[in-house]
Coordinates of C-alpha atoms in Angstrom, one line a residue:
M1 CA -33.7 10.5 10.7
K2 CA -31.0 12.7 9.3
K3 CA -29.0 12.6 12.6
V4 CA -29.1 8.8 12.7
L5 CA -27.9 8.6 9.1
F6 CA -25.2 11.2 9.8
L7 CA -23.8 9.1 12.7
V8 CA -23.8 5.9 10.7
L9 CA -22.1 7.7 7.8
L10 CA -19.5 9.2 10.1
S11 CA -18.7 5.7 11.4
I12 CA -18.0 4.6 7.9
L13 CA -15.7 7.5 7.3
V14 CA -13.8 6.8 10.5
C15 CA -13.5 3.1 9.7
S16 CA -12.0 4.0 6.3
G17 CA -8.9 5.1 8.2
F18 CA -9.0 8.9 7.6
S19 CA -9.2 11.7 10.0
Q20 CA -8.5 14.6 7.6
S21 CA -9.9 18.1 8.0
A22 CA -12.9 18.9 5.9
S23 CA -11.0 21.6 4.0
K24 CA -8.0 19.6 2.9
P25 CA -8.1 16.1 1.3
F26 CA -5.5 13.5 2.1
E27 CA -2.9 13.9 -0.6
L28 CA -0.3 11.2 -0.8
S29 CA 2.2 13.6 -2.4
D30 CA 2.2 15.6 0.8
Y31 CA 3.8 12.5 2.4
G32 CA 6.3 11.9 -0.4
V33 CA 4.3 9.2 -2.1
Q34 CA 3.8 9.0 -5.9
I35 CA 2.0 6.2 -7.7
E36 CA 3.1 5.8 -11.3
P37 CA 4.3 3.1 -13.7
D38 CA 7.9 3.1 -15.0
K39 CA 8.6 2.7 -18.7
R40 CA 12.0 1.2 -18.0
L41 CA 10.6 -1.5 -15.7
M42 CA 7.7 -2.2 -18.1
T43 CA 10.2 -2.7 -21.0
V44 CA 12.6 -5.0 -19.1
M45 CA 9.8 -7.2 -17.6
A46 CA 8.1 -7.4 -21.1
A47 CA 11.5 -8.5 -22.6
L48 CA 11.8 -11.2 -19.9
E49 CA 8.3 -12.4 -20.8
F50 CA 9.3 -12.4 -24.5
A51 CA 12.3 -14.5 -23.5
G52 CA 10.1 -17.1 -21.8
L53 CA 10.7 -16.3 -18.1
E54 CA 7.2 -16.8 -16.9
T55 CA 6.2 -15.7 -13.4
P56 CA 3.0 -16.6 -11.6
L57 CA 0.9 -13.6 -12.2
S58 CA -2.3 -12.1 -10.7
K59 CA -5.5 -12.4 -12.6
N60 CA -5.1 -9.0 -14.2
G61 CA -1.4 -9.8 -14.9
Q62 CA -2.4 -13.0 -16.7
E63 CA -4.9 -11.0 -18.8
F64 CA -2.1 -8.6 -19.7
R65 CA 0.3 -11.5 -20.5
L66 CA -2.2 -12.8 -23.1
R67 CA -2.5 -9.4 -24.7
L68 CA 1.3 -8.9 -24.7
R69 CA 1.8 -12.2 -26.4
E70 CA -0.8 -11.4 -29.0
D71 CA 0.9 -8.0 -29.7
L72 CA 4.4 -9.6 -29.9
K73 CA 3.4 -12.4 -32.3
G74 CA 5.0 -10.6 -35.3
A75 CA 8.3 -9.8 -33.5
D76 CA 11.6 -11.1 -34.9
E77 CA 12.2 -14.7 -33.7
S78 CA 15.9 -14.1 -33.8
L79 CA 15.5 -11.4 -31.2
R80 CA 13.5 -13.8 -29.0
T81 CA 16.3 -16.3 -29.4
K82 CA 18.9 -13.8 -28.2
L83 CA 16.9 -12.8 -25.2
K84 CA 16.1 -16.4 -24.3
D85 CA 19.8 -17.5 -24.6
F86 CA 20.8 -14.7 -22.2
V87 CA 18.1 -15.6 -19.6
D88 CA 18.8 -19.3 -19.9
R89 CA 22.5 -18.8 -19.2
Y90 CA 21.6 -16.7 -16.2
K91 CA 19.2 -19.3 -14.9
S92 CA 21.8 -22.1 -15.3
R93 CA 24.3 -20.1 -13.1
H94 CA 21.6 -19.6 -10.4
S95 CA 19.9 -23.0 -10.3
K96 CA 19.4 -22.6 -6.5
E97 CA 17.2 -19.5 -7.0
T98 CA 14.2 -21.5 -8.2
T99 CA 11.4 -18.9 -8.0
P100 CA 10.9 -16.6 -11.0
A101 CA 10.6 -13.7 -8.6
Q102 CA 14.1 -14.4 -7.3
L103 CA 15.5 -14.8 -10.8
S104 CA 14.0 -11.6 -12.1
A105 CA 15.2 -9.5 -9.1
P106 CA 18.6 -8.5 -10.7
F107 CA 16.7 -7.5 -13.9
V108 CA 14.6 -5.2 -11.8
S109 CA 17.8 -3.5 -10.6
L110 CA 18.9 -3.2 -14.2
A111 CA 15.7 -1.4 -15.1
Y112 CA 16.3 1.2 -12.5
A113 CA 19.9 1.6 -13.6
L114 CA 18.9 2.4 -17.2
S115 CA 18.4 5.9 -18.5
P116 CA 14.8 6.9 -19.3
A117 CA 13.0 5.5 -22.4
P118 CA 13.5 5.6 -25.3
E119 CA 17.3 5.8 -24.8
L120 CA 17.5 3.0 -22.1
N121 CA 21.3 3.4 -21.8
E122 CA 23.1 1.3 -19.2
P123 CA 25.5 2.9 -16.7
V124 CA 29.2 2.7 -17.2
R125 CA 30.5 -0.6 -15.9
T126 CA 32.5 0.0 -12.7
T127 CA 33.3 -2.0 -9.6
D128 CA 31.0 0.3 -7.6
L129 CA 28.0 -1.4 -9.2
P130 CA 26.4 -4.2 -7.2
D131 CA 27.5 -7.7 -8.3
D132 CA 24.0 -8.9 -9.3
L133 CA 23.6 -5.8 -11.5
L134 CA 27.0 -6.3 -13.2
E135 CA 26.0 -9.9 -14.0
V136 CA 22.9 -8.8 -16.1
L137 CA 24.3 -5.5 -17.4
D138 CA 24.8 -6.9 -20.9
F139 CA 21.1 -7.6 -21.1
A140 CA 20.6 -3.8 -21.6
P141 CA 21.5 -3.8 -25.4
L142 CA 19.0 -6.5 -25.9
V143 CA 16.4 -4.5 -24.0
R144 CA 17.0 -1.6 -26.3
E145 CA 16.6 -3.8 -29.3
F146 CA 13.4 -5.3 -28.0
Y147 CA 12.0 -1.8 -27.3
R148 CA 12.6 -0.6 -30.8
K149 CA 12.2 -3.7 -33.0
S150 CA 9.4 -5.8 -31.4
G151 CA 6.6 -3.3 -31.7
F152 CA 6.6 -2.7 -27.9
E153 CA 7.4 1.0 -28.3
T154 CA 4.3 1.7 -30.4
K155 CA 2.1 -0.1 -27.9
L156 CA 3.6 1.5 -24.8
P157 CA 1.1 4.4 -24.6
E158 CA -1.8 1.8 -24.4
Y159 CA 0.1 -0.3 -21.9
L160 CA 0.7 2.8 -19.7
K161 CA -3.0 3.5 -19.4
L162 CA -3.5 -0.1 -18.2
Y163 CA -0.7 0.2 -15.7
Q164 CA -2.0 3.6 -14.5
T165 CA -5.4 2.1 -13.9
E166 CA -3.8 -0.5 -11.6
G167 CA -2.0 2.4 -9.9
D168 CA -5.3 4.2 -9.3
K169 CA -6.7 1.1 -7.7
M170 CA -3.8 1.2 -5.2
R171 CA -4.5 4.7 -4.0
F172 CA -7.1 3.9 -1.4
S173 CA -5.0 1.2 0.4
A174 CA -1.9 3.3 0.0
S175 CA -3.6 6.2 1.8
Q176 CA -4.6 3.8 4.6
M177 CA -1.1 2.4 4.8
V178 CA 0.6 5.8 5.0
G179 CA -2.1 7.3 7.3
N180 CA -1.9 4.4 9.8
L181 CA 1.9 4.3 10.0
L182 CA 2.3 8.1 10.3
D183 CA -0.5 8.4 12.8
Y184 CA 1.2 5.7 14.9
L185 CA 4.5 7.6 14.8
H186 CA 2.8 11.0 15.2
T187 CA 5.1 12.3 12.5
K188 CA 5.4 13.4 8.9
P189 CA 8.3 12.1 6.7
I190 CA 11.3 14.3 5.9
L191 CA 10.9 15.2 2.2
L192 CA 14.2 17.1 1.7
S193 CA 17.7 15.8 2.0
I194 CA 20.4 18.4 2.6
E195 CA 24.0 17.6 1.7
R196 CA 27.1 19.7 2.3
I197 CA 29.5 19.2 -0.6
E198 CA 33.1 20.1 -0.4
T199 CA 34.4 22.4 -3.1
Q200 CA 37.4 24.6 -3.9
V201 CA 37.1 28.4 -4.2
P202 CA 39.7 31.2 -4.8
D203 CA 41.5 32.3 -1.7
P204 CA 40.4 35.9 -0.9
K205 CA 43.9 36.6 0.4
N206 CA 45.7 35.0 -2.6
S207 CA 43.9 34.7 -5.9
K208 CA 46.5 32.2 -7.1
K209 CA 45.5 29.7 -4.4
K210 CA 42.2 27.9 -3.7
V211 CA 40.8 27.1 -0.3
K212 CA 38.3 24.5 0.9
A213 CA 34.6 25.6 1.1
Y214 CA 31.2 23.9 1.3
R215 CA 28.0 24.4 -0.7
T216 CA 24.6 23.1 0.4
V217 CA 22.5 21.0 -2.0
E218 CA 18.8 20.2 -1.4
R219 CA 17.2 17.3 -3.0
E220 CA 13.6 16.1 -2.9
R221 CA 13.0 12.7 -1.4
R222 CA 10.3 10.5 -3.1
F223 CA 8.6 7.2 -2.5
F224 CA 7.3 5.6 -5.6
L225 CA 4.6 2.9 -5.6
V226 CA 5.1 1.3 -9.0
P227 CA 2.3 -0.8 -10.4
D228 CA 3.6 -3.8 -12.4
L229 CA 1.3 -6.1 -14.2
L230 CA 4.1 -8.6 -14.9
A231 CA 5.4 -8.7 -11.3
A232 CA 5.0 -12.1 -9.5
A233 CA 1.7 -12.3 -7.6
G234 CA 2.2 -11.5 -3.9
N235 CA 5.8 -10.3 -4.4
V236 CA 6.7 -6.7 -3.6
N237 CA 10.2 -5.7 -4.9
F238 CA 12.0 -2.8 -3.1
R239 CA 14.8 -0.6 -4.5
N240 CA 16.4 2.4 -2.9
I241 CA 18.4 4.6 -5.3
G242 CA 19.7 7.8 -3.7
D243 CA 16.8 9.8 -2.5
D244 CA 14.3 7.8 -4.5
Y245 CA 12.6 4.7 -3.0
Y246 CA 10.7 2.3 -5.3
A247 CA 8.2 -0.4 -4.2
I248 CA 7.2 -2.4 -7.2
V249 CA 3.8 -3.8 -6.6
P250 CA 1.7 -6.5 -8.5
P251 CA -2.1 -5.9 -9.0
N252 CA -4.6 -6.6 -6.2
T253 CA -2.0 -6.1 -3.4
N254 CA -3.3 -4.9 -0.1
L255 CA -0.6 -2.4 0.7
R256 CA -1.5 -2.3 4.4
N257 CA -0.3 -6.0 4.8
S258 CA 2.5 -6.1 2.3
E259 CA 6.2 -5.5 2.1
A260 CA 5.3 -2.1 0.7
R261 CA 4.6 -0.9 4.3
R262 CA 8.1 -1.8 5.4
A263 CA 9.5 -0.1 2.4
Y264 CA 7.7 3.1 3.3
L265 CA 8.8 2.8 6.9
Q266 CA 12.4 2.6 5.5
F267 CA 11.7 5.8 3.7
V268 CA 10.5 7.5 6.9
V269 CA 13.3 6.1 9.1
D270 CA 16.4 6.6 7.0
P271 CA 16.6 10.4 7.5
L272 CA 16.3 10.0 11.2
I273 CA 19.3 7.7 11.2
L274 CA 21.3 10.2 9.1
K275 CA 20.3 13.1 11.3
N276 CA 21.3 11.4 14.5
G277 CA 24.5 9.7 13.2
K278 CA 26.6 11.5 15.9
D279 CA 24.6 9.9 18.6
I280 CA 24.8 6.4 17.0
S281 CA 28.6 6.4 16.5
P282 CA 29.4 6.1 20.3
L283 CA 27.3 2.9 20.3
R284 CA 29.4 1.3 17.6
E285 CA 31.3 -1.2 19.8
G286 CA 28.3 -2.4 21.7
I287 CA 26.2 -2.9 18.5
K288 CA 29.2 -4.7 16.9
G289 CA 29.3 -7.1 19.8
L290 CA 25.6 -8.0 19.3
L291 CA 26.2 -8.5 15.6
E292 CA 29.2 -10.7 16.2
A293 CA 27.1 -12.9 18.5
R294 CA 24.5 -13.3 15.7
T295 CA 27.3 -14.2 13.3
K296 CA 28.6 -16.9 15.7
A297 CA 25.1 -18.3 15.8
G298 CA 25.2 -18.8 12.1
A299 CA 23.3 -15.8 10.8
E300 CA 24.4 -13.7 7.9
V301 CA 24.2 -10.1 9.1
S302 CA 25.6 -6.8 7.9
P303 CA 28.4 -5.3 10.0
D304 CA 27.1 -1.8 9.3
I305 CA 25.8 -0.3 12.6
F306 CA 23.8 2.4 10.9
L307 CA 22.0 -0.2 8.8
T308 CA 21.4 -2.2 12.0
V309 CA 19.8 0.7 13.7
S310 CA 17.6 1.4 10.7
R311 CA 16.5 -2.2 10.3
S312 CA 15.8 -2.6 14.0
L313 CA 13.6 0.5 14.1
V314 CA 11.7 -0.5 11.0
A315 CA 11.1 -4.0 12.4
A316 CA 10.0 -2.6 15.7
V317 CA 7.5 -0.1 14.2
D318 CA 6.2 -2.7 11.8
A319 CA 5.4 -5.2 14.6
K320 CA 4.2 -2.7 17.2
E321 CA 1.9 -0.8 14.9
I322 CA 0.1 -4.0 13.8
E323 CA -0.3 -5.0 17.5
F324 CA -1.5 -1.5 18.4
Q325 CA -4.2 -1.5 15.7
R326 CA -5.4 -5.0 16.6
V327 CA -5.5 -4.2 20.3
M328 CA -7.5 -1.1 19.6
F329 CA -10.0 -3.1 17.5
A330 CA -10.2 -5.8 20.2
T331 CA -10.7 -3.2 22.9
L332 CA -13.5 -1.4 21.0
T333 CA -15.3 -4.7 20.3
A334 CA -15.0 -5.7 23.9
R335 CA -16.4 -2.4 25.1
Q336 CA -19.4 -2.8 22.8
K337 CA -20.0 -6.3 24.2
I338 CA -19.7 -5.1 27.8
D339 CA -22.2 -2.4 27.1
L340 CA -24.7 -5.0 25.9
A341 CA -23.9 -7.6 28.6
K342 CA -26.8 -8.4 30.9
D343 CA -24.9 -9.1 34.1
V344 CA -21.6 -8.8 35.9
E345 CA -20.5 -12.3 35.1
A346 CA -21.0 -11.8 31.4
K347 CA -19.0 -8.5 31.6
K348 CA -16.2 -10.3 33.4
A349 CA -16.1 -13.0 30.7
V350 CA -15.7 -10.4 28.0
S351 CA -12.9 -8.7 29.9
A352 CA -11.1 -12.0 30.5
K353 CA -11.4 -12.7 26.7
L354 CA -9.9 -9.3 25.9
N355 CA -6.9 -9.9 28.2
A356 CA -6.4 -13.3 26.6
D357 CA -6.5 -11.7 23.1
K358 CA -4.0 -9.0 24.2
Q359 CA -1.6 -11.7 25.4
V360 CA -1.9 -13.6 22.1
L361 CA -1.1 -10.4 20.2
A362 CA 1.8 -9.6 22.6
D363 CA 3.2 -13.1 22.1
E364 CA 3.0 -12.8 18.3
T365 CA 4.9 -9.4 18.5
A366 CA 7.6 -11.1 20.6
L367 CA 8.0 -13.8 18.0
V368 CA 8.2 -11.3 15.1
L369 CA 10.8 -9.2 17.0
S370 CA 12.8 -12.4 17.8
E371 CA 12.8 -13.3 14.1
A372 CA 14.0 -9.8 13.2
Y373 CA 16.7 -10.0 16.0
E374 CA 18.0 -13.3 14.6
R375 CA 18.3 -11.7 11.1
G376 CA 20.4 -8.9 12.5
A377 CA 17.9 -6.3 13.8
V378 CA 19.5 -6.6 17.2
L379 CA 17.9 -3.5 18.6
A380 CA 14.3 -4.4 17.6
F381 CA 13.2 -5.3 21.2
Y382 CA 14.7 -2.1 22.5
F383 CA 12.9 0.2 20.0
A384 CA 9.7 -1.8 20.5
D385 CA 9.8 -0.9 24.2
Q386 CA 10.5 2.8 23.4
L387 CA 7.5 2.8 21.0
K388 CA 5.2 1.8 23.7
G389 CA 6.1 5.1 25.4
L390 CA 5.3 7.0 22.2
E391 CA 1.9 5.2 22.1
D392 CA 1.1 6.5 25.6
S393 CA 2.6 10.0 25.2
G394 CA 1.7 10.8 21.6
F395 CA 5.2 12.4 21.0
D396 CA 6.6 12.7 17.5
I397 CA 9.2 10.0 16.8
T398 CA 11.3 12.6 14.8
S399 CA 11.8 14.7 17.9
S400 CA 12.0 11.7 20.3
F401 CA 14.5 9.5 18.4
R402 CA 17.6 11.2 19.9
D403 CA 16.3 10.5 23.4
M404 CA 15.8 6.9 22.5
L405 CA 19.5 6.6 21.4
L406 CA 20.8 8.3 24.5
T407 CA 19.2 5.8 26.8
L408 CA 20.2 2.8 24.7
N409 CA 22.6 0.3 26.4
P410 CA 23.6 -2.4 23.9
V411 CA 24.8 -4.8 26.7
K412 CA 21.2 -5.1 28.0
E413 CA 20.1 -6.3 24.5
Q414 CA 22.2 -9.5 24.7
D415 CA 19.6 -11.6 26.5
R416 CA 16.5 -10.5 24.6
L417 CA 16.0 -13.8 22.8
A418 CA 16.2 -15.7 26.1
Q419 CA 13.8 -13.3 27.7
A420 CA 11.2 -13.9 24.9
T421 CA 11.5 -17.7 25.0
E422 CA 8.1 -18.5 26.6
A423 CA 6.3 -15.9 24.5
R424 CA 7.8 -17.3 21.4
K425 CA 6.7 -20.8 22.3
R426 CA 3.1 -19.7 22.9
A427 CA 3.1 -17.7 19.6
L428 CA 4.5 -20.7 17.6
V429 CA 1.7 -22.9 19.0
A430 CA -0.9 -20.2 18.1
R431 CA 0.6 -19.9 14.6
E432 CA 0.3 -23.6 13.9
E433 CA -3.3 -23.6 15.1
R434 CA -4.1 -20.7 12.8
K435 CA -2.5 -22.6 9.9
K436 CA -4.7 -25.6 10.5
Q437 CA -7.8 -23.4 10.7
L438 CA -6.8 -21.6 7.5
A439 CA -6.3 -25.0 5.7
V440 CA -9.8 -26.0 6.7
M441 CA -11.2 -22.7 5.7
A442 CA -9.4 -22.8 2.3
V443 CA -11.3 -25.9 1.3
K444 CA -14.6 -24.4 2.4
N445 CA -13.8 -21.1 0.7
Q446 CA -13.0 -22.8 -2.6
A447 CA -16.5 -24.3 -2.7
A448 CA -18.0 -21.0 -1.4
F449 CA -16.1 -19.0 -4.1
Q450 CA -17.4 -21.2 -6.9
A451 CA -20.9 -20.9 -5.6
A452 CA -20.5 -17.1 -5.1
F453 CA -19.2 -16.8 -8.7
E454 CA -22.3 -18.6 -10.1
R455 CA -24.5 -16.5 -7.9
S456 CA -22.9 -13.2 -9.0
K457 CA -23.5 -14.1 -12.7
V458 CA -27.2 -14.7 -12.0
L459 CA -27.5 -11.5 -10.0
K460 CA -25.8 -9.5 -12.7
V461 CA -28.3 -10.6 -15.3
K462 CA -31.2 -9.8 -13.0
L463 CA -29.9 -6.3 -12.2
E464 CA -29.5 -5.6 -15.9
E465 CA -33.2 -6.5 -16.3
V466 CA -34.0 -4.1 -13.5
D467 CA -31.9 -1.4 -15.0
K468 CA -34.1 -1.4 -18.1
V469 CA -37.1 -0.8 -15.9
I470 CA -35.3 2.1 -14.2
Q471 CA -34.5 3.6 -17.6
A472 CA -38.2 3.4 -18.4
K473 CA -38.8 5.4 -15.2
D474 CA -41.0 2.8 -13.7
F475 CA -39.5 3.3 -10.3
V476 CA -42.3 1.5 -8.3
E477 CA -41.8 -1.7 -10.4
A478 CA -38.0 -1.4 -10.1
D479 CA -38.2 -1.0 -6.3
T480 CA -40.5 -4.0 -6.0
R481 CA -38.2 -6.2 -8.1
L482 CA -35.1 -5.1 -6.1
N483 CA -36.7 -5.8 -2.8
K484 CA -37.5 -9.3 -4.0
L485 CA -33.9 -9.7 -5.1
L486 CA -32.8 -8.8 -1.6
D487 CA -34.8 -11.8 -0.3
E488 CA -33.1 -14.0 -2.9
F489 CA -29.6 -12.4 -2.5
P490 CA -29.5 -10.9 1.1
G491 CA -26.8 -8.4 1.9
E492 CA -25.7 -7.7 -1.7
S493 CA -24.1 -4.3 -2.0
A494 CA -25.0 -4.0 -5.7
I495 CA -28.7 -4.4 -4.9
Y496 CA -28.6 -1.7 -2.1
Y497 CA -26.8 0.6 -4.5
T498 CA -29.4 0.1 -7.2
L499 CA -32.2 0.7 -4.6
G500 CA -30.5 4.0 -3.7
R501 CA -30.2 4.9 -7.3
T502 CA -33.9 4.2 -7.8
A503 CA -34.9 6.3 -4.8
S504 CA -32.6 9.1 -5.9
L505 CA -34.0 9.2 -9.5
S506 CA -37.6 9.0 -8.2
A507 CA -36.9 12.2 -6.1
V508 CA -35.9 14.1 -9.2
G509 CA -38.7 16.4 -10.4
T510 CA -40.8 15.7 -7.2
F511 CA -42.5 19.0 -6.4
D512 CA -43.8 17.8 -3.0
E513 CA -40.8 18.8 -0.7
K514 CA -41.8 16.3 2.0
L515 CA -42.1 13.4 -0.4
R516 CA -38.8 14.4 -2.1
N517 CA -36.9 14.5 1.2
T518 CA -38.4 11.1 2.2
R519 CA -37.1 9.6 -1.0
L520 CA -33.7 11.2 -0.6
D521 CA -33.4 9.9 3.0
L522 CA -34.3 6.5 1.7
A523 CA -31.7 6.7 -1.0
K524 CA -29.1 7.7 1.7
L525 CA -30.0 4.7 3.8
H526 CA -29.6 2.3 0.8
Y527 CA -26.2 3.8 -0.1
I528 CA -25.0 3.4 3.5
N529 CA -26.3 -0.2 3.5
A530 CA -24.4 -0.8 0.3
L531 CA -21.2 0.4 2.0
N532 CA -21.8 -1.4 5.3
S533 CA -22.3 -4.7 3.4
S534 CA -19.3 -4.3 1.2
T535 CA -16.0 -6.3 1.7
E536 CA -12.4 -6.2 0.4
E537 CA -13.7 -8.1 -2.6
T538 CA -16.5 -5.6 -3.5
D539 CA -15.8 -3.8 -6.7
P540 CA -14.1 -0.5 -5.7
A541 CA -16.1 1.3 -8.5
L542 CA -19.3 0.4 -6.7
K543 CA -18.0 1.8 -3.4
Q544 CA -16.9 5.0 -5.2
L545 CA -20.3 5.4 -6.9
C546 CA -22.0 5.0 -3.5
Y547 CA -19.8 7.7 -1.9
V548 CA -20.4 10.1 -4.8
A549 CA -24.2 9.6 -4.7
L550 CA -24.1 10.2 -0.9
G551 CA -22.0 13.3 -1.4
R552 CA -24.5 14.7 -3.9
I553 CA -27.4 14.2 -1.4
F554 CA -25.6 15.9 1.5
A555 CA -24.5 18.7 -0.7
F556 CA -28.1 19.2 -1.8
Y557 CA -29.1 19.6 1.9
D558 CA -26.2 22.1 2.3
E559 CA -24.4 19.9 4.8
T560 CA -21.2 21.0 3.2
N561 CA -18.6 19.6 5.7
V562 CA -20.1 16.1 5.5
A563 CA -20.3 16.3 1.7
V564 CA -16.7 17.3 1.5
Q565 CA -15.5 14.4 3.6
I566 CA -17.6 12.0 1.5
F567 CA -16.2 13.3 -1.8
Q568 CA -12.7 13.1 -0.4
T569 CA -13.3 9.5 0.5
A570 CA -14.6 8.8 -3.0
L571 CA -11.3 10.2 -4.5
K572 CA -9.3 7.7 -2.4
Y573 CA -10.5 5.0 -4.9
G574 CA -8.7 6.7 -7.8
K575 CA -10.3 6.3 -11.1
A576 CA -12.1 3.0 -10.2
D577 CA -15.0 4.6 -12.0
E578 CA -13.8 7.5 -14.2
K579 CA -17.1 9.4 -14.2
A580 CA -17.5 9.1 -10.5
F581 CA -13.9 10.3 -10.0
A582 CA -14.5 13.3 -12.2
E583 CA -17.7 14.2 -10.5
A584 CA -16.2 13.9 -7.0
S585 CA -13.3 16.1 -8.1
A586 CA -15.6 18.8 -9.6
A587 CA -17.9 18.7 -6.6
L588 CA -15.0 19.0 -4.1
K589 CA -13.6 22.0 -6.0
E590 CA -17.0 23.7 -6.1
L591 CA -17.6 23.1 -2.3
T592 CA -14.1 24.1 -1.1
E593 CA -13.0 26.9 -3.4
P594 CA -14.1 30.5 -2.5
K595 CA -17.0 31.7 -4.6
K596 CA -16.2 34.4 -7.1
P597 CA -18.0 37.7 -6.3

């Protein structure tokens, strides 16, 4: 029984996207990633809200908007008028930029140009500043006034807790995003930038003169995931300021399928471009020729060849990693079906379906690369071909990138769009078909969502009734009621979790070792069923509670390595449940730190 449960649990951990050692948890900071809110951004976005620039927000964002409005009710109306006048004038100059996300983008740039709160001082106005930032620079004094006079400053500590909670919810998908991308590239990001700065020092031969010298400066490179409750739903904003990269993310964003992954890829790729600049320079004329062809075709592209190489590599990795993951999943599924197939013909049918699926995925990749090529990533096809070699060899892209450049011939990249014509046509047809299917599903899902919502309310009430029975320690009655609920609400993770909790509590104080172990094994099975039946929509706190409960049981059986892996997985959910997070942290520390003599 234990062996079967262990194998099932191991499959859950593997499917979670982690292959970390038992002794060391996956730390995002080891890969340059920090998740934290930014007071400057919070202040600027709140000032825009106060000014009346409403963006379509996520559910959590809408709830925060209502709270913010309530908190700002007593603020000076003359301040609101000044802020609104500035925003209205800006909107009138940019009538073509119709979406609130587009209109707020320069204000996001302003936030990151300000000094830390509470000063919030703007930079000196110079021609070196971007045009869009210069246009909103005079909003900075109004932001300072809003910060100090609206009551926002006094409420900021409370708001920070809400924002950090949103950041903690991102931790799990952030770990999956980072882990998947770096596993695919077989690399770790470069986290230090080294710059040689020219300086003047006294001439050792003549103290009255100075000679040229160089000093080396090391700086930490950081990638910030910034939770923003007031960011437009579904819109990830990206800013790169020196060695710091910022991806501003609204709540409930699946980072694995968002612009945040491309932002992180940029963070990984940029040092490779800088490091191999000498090998890129000889390709200048060939790349410029490709860019000129795009310009003649009507595209607006940057003439910067280094930016072109960077964007091309990011586009290639983004497209190929997605294809790679989907092909792996399709292949695994096909193998399972082949193993279960009863005859040769059935196995051939599965194999043919797998080949067809691979072709569809390859066509979609060709279309994505074509779109990137048209936007100026003119080496995207070339790097995609090279990445296929990395997939097969497992070489680190950091050590392989120079070889990629040395074999690059820009002339051969001129006909890439023509070569992909047929694949693009097939992919466009497939996309349209998917859109139609999604439209049909959306109608069905809306009705299903409403039904599920009503269903969840009924289930919540019934589970609260069972909880009272559990508190009275009538575990037999609780188990009976929960199994009846499973008949009424089949496959509900919350019921399986409560069944596991009931079995765990019934094992406490049981002196019969055999009976106790039977109850603990039953609890494990229920917790695993809860995780297996969970979905993206399942409350992350419930998943975290399941992992912590499982970890406790495996630790009780002295199966330390498994327990450590489970507690590590629980921590990926951040503080979805604060008590569960604290318990997992304490348990992990106890299991991994050497015992004091």
